[in-house]
XYZ file of C-alpha atoms in Angstrom:
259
model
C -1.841 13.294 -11.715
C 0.898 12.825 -8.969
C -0.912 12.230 -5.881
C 1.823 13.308 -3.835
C 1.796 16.558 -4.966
C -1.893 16.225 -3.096
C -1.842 17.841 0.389
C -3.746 15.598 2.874
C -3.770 12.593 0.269
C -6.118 9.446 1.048
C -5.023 5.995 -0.288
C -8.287 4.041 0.345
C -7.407 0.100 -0.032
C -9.175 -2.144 -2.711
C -8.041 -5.465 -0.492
C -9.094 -8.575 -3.158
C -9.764 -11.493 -1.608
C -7.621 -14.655 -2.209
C -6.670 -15.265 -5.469
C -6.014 -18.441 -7.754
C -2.567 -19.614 -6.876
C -2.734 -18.902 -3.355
C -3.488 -21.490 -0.627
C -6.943 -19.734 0.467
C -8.365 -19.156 -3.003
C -12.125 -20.234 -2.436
C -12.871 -20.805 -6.701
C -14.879 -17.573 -6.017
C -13.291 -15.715 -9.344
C -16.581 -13.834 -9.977
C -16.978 -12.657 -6.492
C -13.403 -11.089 -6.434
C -13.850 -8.780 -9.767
C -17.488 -7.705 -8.651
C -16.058 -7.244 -5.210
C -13.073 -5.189 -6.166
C -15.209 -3.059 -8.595
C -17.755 -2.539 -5.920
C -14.816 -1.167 -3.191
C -13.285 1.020 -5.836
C -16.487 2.897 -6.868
C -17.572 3.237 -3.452
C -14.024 4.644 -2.237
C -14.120 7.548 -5.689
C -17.639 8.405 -4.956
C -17.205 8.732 -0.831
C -14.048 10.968 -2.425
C -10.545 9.401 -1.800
C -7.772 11.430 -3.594
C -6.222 7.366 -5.101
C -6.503 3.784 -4.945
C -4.279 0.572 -3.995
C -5.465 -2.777 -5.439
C -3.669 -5.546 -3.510
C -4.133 -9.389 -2.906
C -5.048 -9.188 0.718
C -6.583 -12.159 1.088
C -3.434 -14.161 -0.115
C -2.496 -15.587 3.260
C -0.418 -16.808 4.044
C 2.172 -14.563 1.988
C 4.761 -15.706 0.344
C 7.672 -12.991 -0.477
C 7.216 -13.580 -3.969
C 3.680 -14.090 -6.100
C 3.219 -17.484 -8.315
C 2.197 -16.836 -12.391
C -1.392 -17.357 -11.128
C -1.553 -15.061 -8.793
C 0.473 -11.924 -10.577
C -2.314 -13.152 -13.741
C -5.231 -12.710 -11.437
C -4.074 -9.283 -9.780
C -2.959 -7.683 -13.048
C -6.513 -8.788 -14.185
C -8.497 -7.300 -11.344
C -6.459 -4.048 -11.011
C -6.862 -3.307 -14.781
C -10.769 -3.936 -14.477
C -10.678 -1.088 -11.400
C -8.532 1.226 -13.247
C -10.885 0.843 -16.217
C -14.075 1.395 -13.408
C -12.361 4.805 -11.780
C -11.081 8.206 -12.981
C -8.827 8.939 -9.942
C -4.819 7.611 -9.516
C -4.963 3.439 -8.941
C -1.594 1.981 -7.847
C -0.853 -1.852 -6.887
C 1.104 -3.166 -4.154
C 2.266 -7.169 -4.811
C 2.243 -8.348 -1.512
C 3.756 -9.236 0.503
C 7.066 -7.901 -1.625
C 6.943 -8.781 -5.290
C 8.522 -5.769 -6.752
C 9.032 -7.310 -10.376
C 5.415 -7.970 -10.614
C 4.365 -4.859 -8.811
C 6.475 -2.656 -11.180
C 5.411 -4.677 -14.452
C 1.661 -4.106 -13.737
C 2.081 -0.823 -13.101
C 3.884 -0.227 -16.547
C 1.312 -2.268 -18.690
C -1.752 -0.827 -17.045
C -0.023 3.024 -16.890
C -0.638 2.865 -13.014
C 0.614 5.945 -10.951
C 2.219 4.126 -8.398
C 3.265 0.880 -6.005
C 4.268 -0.176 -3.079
C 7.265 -1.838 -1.672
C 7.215 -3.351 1.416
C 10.442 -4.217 1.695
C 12.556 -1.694 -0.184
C 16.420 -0.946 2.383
C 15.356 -3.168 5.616
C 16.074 -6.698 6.141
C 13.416 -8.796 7.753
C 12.236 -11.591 9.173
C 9.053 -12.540 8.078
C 6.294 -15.760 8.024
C 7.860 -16.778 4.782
C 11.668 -16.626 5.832
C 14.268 -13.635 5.325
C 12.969 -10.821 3.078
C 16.460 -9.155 1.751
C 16.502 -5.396 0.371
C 14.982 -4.728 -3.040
C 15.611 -0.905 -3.949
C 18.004 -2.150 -6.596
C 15.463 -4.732 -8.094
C 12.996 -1.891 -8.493
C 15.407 0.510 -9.587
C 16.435 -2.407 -12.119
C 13.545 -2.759 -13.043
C 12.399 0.699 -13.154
C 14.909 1.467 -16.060
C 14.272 -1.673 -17.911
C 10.725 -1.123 -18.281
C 11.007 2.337 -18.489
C 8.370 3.122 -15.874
C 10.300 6.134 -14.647
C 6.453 7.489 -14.275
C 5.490 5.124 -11.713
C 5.992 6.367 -8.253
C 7.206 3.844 -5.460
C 5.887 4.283 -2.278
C 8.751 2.367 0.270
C 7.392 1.135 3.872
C 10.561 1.838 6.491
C 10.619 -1.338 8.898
C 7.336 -2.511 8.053
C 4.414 -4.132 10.003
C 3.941 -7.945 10.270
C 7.600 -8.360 9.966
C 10.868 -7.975 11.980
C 14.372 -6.281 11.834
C 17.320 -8.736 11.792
C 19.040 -6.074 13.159
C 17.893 -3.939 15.994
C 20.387 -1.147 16.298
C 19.322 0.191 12.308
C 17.016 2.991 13.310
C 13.597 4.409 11.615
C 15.572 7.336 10.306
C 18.542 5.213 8.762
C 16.363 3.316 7.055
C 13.992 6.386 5.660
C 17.239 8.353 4.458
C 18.452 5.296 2.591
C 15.418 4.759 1.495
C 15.141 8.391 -0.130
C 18.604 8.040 -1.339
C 18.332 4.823 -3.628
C 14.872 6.421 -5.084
C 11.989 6.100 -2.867
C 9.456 9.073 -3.773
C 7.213 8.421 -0.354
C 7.975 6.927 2.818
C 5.518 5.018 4.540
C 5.235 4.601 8.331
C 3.365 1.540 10.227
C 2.503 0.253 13.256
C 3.575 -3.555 13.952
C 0.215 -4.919 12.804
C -2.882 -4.397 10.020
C -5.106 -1.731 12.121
C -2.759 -0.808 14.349
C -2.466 3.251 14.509
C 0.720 4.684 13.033
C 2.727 5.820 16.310
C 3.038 9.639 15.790
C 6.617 9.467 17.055
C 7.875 7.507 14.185
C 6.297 9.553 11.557
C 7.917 12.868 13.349
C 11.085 11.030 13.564
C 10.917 10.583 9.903
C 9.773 13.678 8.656
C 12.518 14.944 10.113
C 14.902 13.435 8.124
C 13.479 13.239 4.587
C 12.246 16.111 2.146
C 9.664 13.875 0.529
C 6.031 12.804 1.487
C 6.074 10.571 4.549
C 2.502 8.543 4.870
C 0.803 6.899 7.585
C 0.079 3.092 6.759
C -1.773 1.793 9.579
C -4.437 2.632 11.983
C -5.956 5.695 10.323
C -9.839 6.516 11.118
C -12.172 9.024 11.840
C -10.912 9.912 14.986
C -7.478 10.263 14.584
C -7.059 11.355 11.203
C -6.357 15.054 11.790
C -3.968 14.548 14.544
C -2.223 12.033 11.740
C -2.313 15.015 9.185
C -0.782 17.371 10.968
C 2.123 16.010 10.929
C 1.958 13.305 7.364
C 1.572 14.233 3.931
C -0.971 11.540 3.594
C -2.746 7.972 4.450
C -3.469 4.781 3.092
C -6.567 4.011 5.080
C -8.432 -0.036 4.391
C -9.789 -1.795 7.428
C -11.538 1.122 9.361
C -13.318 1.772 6.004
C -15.406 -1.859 5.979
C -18.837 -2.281 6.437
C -19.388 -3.239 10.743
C -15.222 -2.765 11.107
C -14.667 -6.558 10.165
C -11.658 -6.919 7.698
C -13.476 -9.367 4.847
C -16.755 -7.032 4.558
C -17.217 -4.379 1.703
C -15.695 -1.407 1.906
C -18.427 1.234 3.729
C -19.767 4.583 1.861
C -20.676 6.308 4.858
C -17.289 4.993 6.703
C -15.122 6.277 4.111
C -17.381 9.571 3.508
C -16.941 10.302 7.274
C -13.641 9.988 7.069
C -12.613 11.970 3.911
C -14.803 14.910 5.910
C -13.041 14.263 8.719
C -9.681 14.928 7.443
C -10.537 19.202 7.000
């Protein structure tokens, strides 16, 4: 299934918490799988068109993921694509394309995200250079044409190095060296996706464009009427705190919310 192709798609966010390898892993390896497993079912069942496992709770990021980390979150994405019957992608973050791609091929995932796909940034960990032609490297070497990459434009928690390359240049480029989504943020985790930025984009790419950031009950049709869909995590846990379980009712409120 090509959850693009979905009008009104929901991405609902499977956020692990730190894994082994990172410099907050807590030795809580049991707690992470049942925790994972627990947020996928509850996202299916409350009805969310697709999932994104990713190591959240890796902080700080590093641009690139150590063996023990790409081990742990190729391990715990596999055990909620083996839990769910709806689309599960993977997003390495903060911008590990190689090991985003590779999962996605081994495990037959529908899709990933790239953070950093035509922008260069500044970000906690240094300089973050372009990577469409990794991915599209890597793409054809692995011969995951299937998997579908889902590109942020100028993407929260980081910053342009260069502040006269606008939203749109960077969504056309991004379309033109093989993005098959574009996603739109605000600056921070939470933060609502200014409508603005996804009409600027829209406007200037023929494929899906897809709020990031900030999406919730409240807001979510005034989002859809102008994206083709949302990845939606923090609004969906249990009391609105970040590390808590993802929320049935949350997440069912919101999926109704949407029509």
């Amino acid at each position: 299934m090509n959850i693009l192709e979905t009008k009104g798609f929901i991405i609902g966010m499977v956020h692990l918490d730190a894994l082994p390898g990172s410099a907050s892993f807590k030795d809580n390896c049991s707690f992470i799988i049942e925790r994972a497993l627990y947020d996928a079912k509850t996202l299916e069942k409350a009805g969310v068109d697709a999932i994104m496992v990713e190591n959240m709770g890796d902080l700080p990021f590093t641009a690139k993921l150590n063996k023990s980390q790409v081990a742990a979150l190729s391990c715990a994405t596999a055990l909620v694509k083996n839990a769910v019957s709806i689309p599960v992608g993977v997003d390495a973050a903060f911008n590990d394309a190689e090991a985003s791609l590779s999962i996605a091929k081994f495990l037959d995932l529908d899709f990933v995200r790239i953070p950093v796909f035509v922008d260069t940034v500044l970000f906690t960990d240094g300089i973050i250079y372009p990577s469409a032609h990794e991915c599209m490297m890597i793409k054809r070497n692995l011969n995951a044409h299937n998997v579908k990459i889902l590109a942020d434009v100028q993407v929260k928690h980081s910053h342009m190095l260069s502040n006269n390359i606008s939203i749109e240049q960077s969504a056309k480029e991004a379309l033109s060296l093989g993005a098959d989504a574009i996603i739109v943020t605000g600056t921070q985790i939470g933060e609502e996706t200014p409508l603005d930025l996804i009409k600027r984009v829209k406007k200037v790419v023929n494929i899906p464009v897809i709020a990031g950031s900030g999406v919730d009950t409240h807001n979510i049709k005034e989002q859809f009427a102008i994206c083709d869909g949302a990845i939606v995590g923090s609004s969906l846990k249990e009391g609105g705190v970040f590390s808590n379980k993802i929320s049935y009712e949350k997440t069912l409120e919101l999926v109704k919310a949407k029509n």
